[in-house]
Amino acid sequence: MKIYTLHSKQNLPITLDEAWEFLSNPKNLKTITPDYMGFKTLSGDDRAMFPGQIIQYIVTPVFGIPMKWVTEITHVQDKKYFVDEQRFGPYALWHHKHFLKEIPGGVEMEDIVDYKVPMGILGQLVHPILVAPKLKEIFDFRRKKLIELFGEFKG
């Protein structure tokens, strides 16, 4: 059983409060997801994030095939971190930790995603060709979108 890890850090020139308000609001996930993903929230984004919150989406990650994705917010510590875990969707495992830390001139945003692809050895063979590049592309889009929204960190 191979578990992969994606690790990303980005500094933003905004306050911790601004970062938390934006990043912990499930409605903003669509804003930082590429349009071609066809991201649409079905339910669960109607209130502030809390442990136990179930959020349902439709995404179109590959070949234009819509897929339902259900995540649970399992942990929240105000203005410090939150964790979402897939309950149903394209991965055999998806555990995404979002950390925020105040730094001089802004905030450091860190993501650690531990995930497992389905379909055993076949999934592992497809991972470097399809899955890993797609995740990198999505996180690169998010990085650029956050700079567009909040500006480039100059610290």
PDB file of C-alpha atoms in Angstrom, residues 45-120:
ATOM      1  CA  ASP A  45     -20.959  25.152   2.617  1.00  0.00           C
ATOM      2  CA  ASP A  46     -23.769  27.082   4.296  1.00  0.00           C
ATOM      3  CA  ARG A  47     -21.993  27.773   7.604  1.00  0.00           C
ATOM      4  CA  ALA A  48     -18.573  28.449   9.085  1.00  0.00           C
ATOM      5  CA  MET A  49     -16.263  25.457   9.183  1.00  0.00           C
ATOM      6  CA  PHE A  50     -16.641  23.083  12.147  1.00  0.00           C
ATOM      7  CA  PRO A  51     -15.453  19.567  13.066  1.00  0.00           C
ATOM      8  CA  GLY A  52     -17.862  16.988  11.680  1.00  0.00           C
ATOM      9  CA  GLN A  53     -18.974  19.177   8.761  1.00  0.00           C
ATOM     10  CA  ILE A  54     -19.730  17.165   5.631  1.00  0.00           C
ATOM     11  CA  ILE A  55     -19.249  18.960   2.309  1.00  0.00           C
ATOM     12  CA  GLN A  56     -20.383  17.414  -0.985  1.00  0.00           C
ATOM     13  CA  TYR A  57     -18.982  18.467  -4.359  1.00  0.00           C
ATOM     14  CA  ILE A  58     -19.051  17.510  -7.983  1.00  0.00           C
ATOM     15  CA  VAL A  59     -15.652  17.632  -9.694  1.00  0.00           C
ATOM     16  CA  THR A  60     -14.525  16.713 -13.186  1.00  0.00           C
ATOM     17  CA  PRO A  61     -10.852  15.849 -12.658  1.00  0.00           C
ATOM     18  CA  VAL A  62     -10.118  13.797 -15.791  1.00  0.00           C
ATOM     19  CA  PHE A  63     -11.606  13.140 -19.220  1.00  0.00           C
ATOM     20  CA  GLY A  64     -14.659  15.349 -18.511  1.00  0.00           C
ATOM     21  CA  ILE A  65     -16.196  12.687 -16.259  1.00  0.00           C
ATOM     22  CA  PRO A  66     -18.131  14.247 -13.343  1.00  0.00           C
ATOM     23  CA  MET A  67     -17.460  12.644  -9.987  1.00  0.00           C
ATOM     24  CA  LYS A  68     -18.986  13.137  -6.561  1.00  0.00           C
ATOM     25  CA  TRP A  69     -16.561  13.973  -3.765  1.00  0.00           C
ATOM     26  CA  VAL A  70     -17.583  14.022  -0.107  1.00  0.00           C
ATOM     27  CA  THR A  71     -15.231  15.409   2.528  1.00  0.00           C
ATOM     28  CA  GLU A  72     -15.494  15.737   6.281  1.00  0.00           C
ATOM     29  CA  ILE A  73     -13.841  18.526   8.232  1.00  0.00           C
ATOM     30  CA  THR A  74     -12.380  16.456  11.055  1.00  0.00           C
ATOM     31  CA  HIS A  75     -10.323  19.007  13.005  1.00  0.00           C
ATOM     32  CA  VAL A  76     -10.451  22.788  13.349  1.00  0.00           C
ATOM     33  CA  GLN A  77      -8.329  25.032  15.540  1.00  0.00           C
ATOM     34  CA  ASP A  78      -9.333  28.631  14.906  1.00  0.00           C
ATOM     35  CA  LYS A  79      -6.753  30.569  12.892  1.00  0.00           C
ATOM     36  CA  LYS A  80      -4.219  27.717  13.157  1.00  0.00           C
ATOM     37  CA  TYR A  81      -5.298  24.685  11.137  1.00  0.00           C
ATOM     38  CA  PHE A  82      -8.063  22.514   9.792  1.00  0.00           C
ATOM     39  CA  VAL A  83      -8.152  19.024   8.326  1.00  0.00           C
ATOM     40  CA  ASP A  84     -10.388  17.649   5.607  1.00  0.00           C
ATOM     41  CA  GLU A  85     -10.689  13.938   4.877  1.00  0.00           C
ATOM     42  CA  GLN A  86     -12.370  12.320   1.913  1.00  0.00           C
ATOM     43  CA  ARG A  87     -15.297  10.110   2.831  1.00  0.00           C
ATOM     44  CA  PHE A  88     -16.254   9.291  -0.769  1.00  0.00           C
ATOM     45  CA  GLY A  89     -14.479  10.200  -3.984  1.00  0.00           C
ATOM     46  CA  PRO A  90     -11.630   9.518  -6.381  1.00  0.00           C
ATOM     47  CA  TYR A  91      -8.943   8.560  -3.851  1.00  0.00           C
ATOM     48  CA  ALA A  92      -8.520   5.454  -1.718  1.00  0.00           C
ATOM     49  CA  LEU A  93      -7.292   7.879   0.993  1.00  0.00           C
ATOM     50  CA  TRP A  94      -7.271  11.686   1.164  1.00  0.00           C
ATOM     51  CA  HIS A  95      -6.140  13.463   4.347  1.00  0.00           C
ATOM     52  CA  HIS A  96      -5.457  17.194   3.834  1.00  0.00           C
ATOM     53  CA  LYS A  97      -3.983  19.338   6.620  1.00  0.00           C
ATOM     54  CA  HIS A  98      -4.121  23.135   6.191  1.00  0.00           C
ATOM     55  CA  PHE A  99      -1.857  25.144   8.522  1.00  0.00           C
ATOM     56  CA  LEU A 100      -1.670  28.921   8.933  1.00  0.00           C
ATOM     57  CA  LYS A 101       1.073  30.790  10.781  1.00  0.00           C
ATOM     58  CA  GLU A 102       1.625  34.494  11.219  1.00  0.00           C
ATOM     59  CA  ILE A 103       5.004  35.639   9.893  1.00  0.00           C
ATOM     60  CA  PRO A 104       6.562  39.107   9.530  1.00  0.00           C
ATOM     61  CA  GLY A 105       4.699  40.841   6.699  1.00  0.00           C
ATOM     62  CA  GLY A 106       1.939  38.277   6.346  1.00  0.00           C
ATOM     63  CA  VAL A 107       0.981  34.682   6.816  1.00  0.00           C
ATOM     64  CA  GLU A 108       2.492  31.315   5.891  1.00  0.00           C
ATOM     65  CA  MET A 109       0.037  28.819   4.476  1.00  0.00           C
ATOM     66  CA  GLU A 110       1.135  25.179   4.513  1.00  0.00           C
ATOM     67  CA  ASP A 111      -0.672  22.195   3.040  1.00  0.00           C
ATOM     68  CA  ILE A 112       0.192  18.565   3.648  1.00  0.00           C
ATOM     69  CA  VAL A 113      -1.871  16.054   1.709  1.00  0.00           C
ATOM     70  CA  ASP A 114      -1.459  12.343   2.344  1.00  0.00           C
ATOM     71  CA  TYR A 115      -3.270  10.313  -0.288  1.00  0.00           C
ATOM     72  CA  LYS A 116      -3.538   6.868  -1.797  1.00  0.00           C
ATOM     73  CA  VAL A 117      -4.685   6.147  -5.327  1.00  0.00           C
ATOM     74  CA  PRO A 118      -7.219   3.378  -5.977  1.00  0.00           C
ATOM     75  CA  MET A 119      -6.738   0.265  -8.116  1.00  0.00           C
ATOM     76  CA  GLY A 120      -3.605  -1.130  -6.441  1.00  0.00           C
TER      77      GLY A 120
END
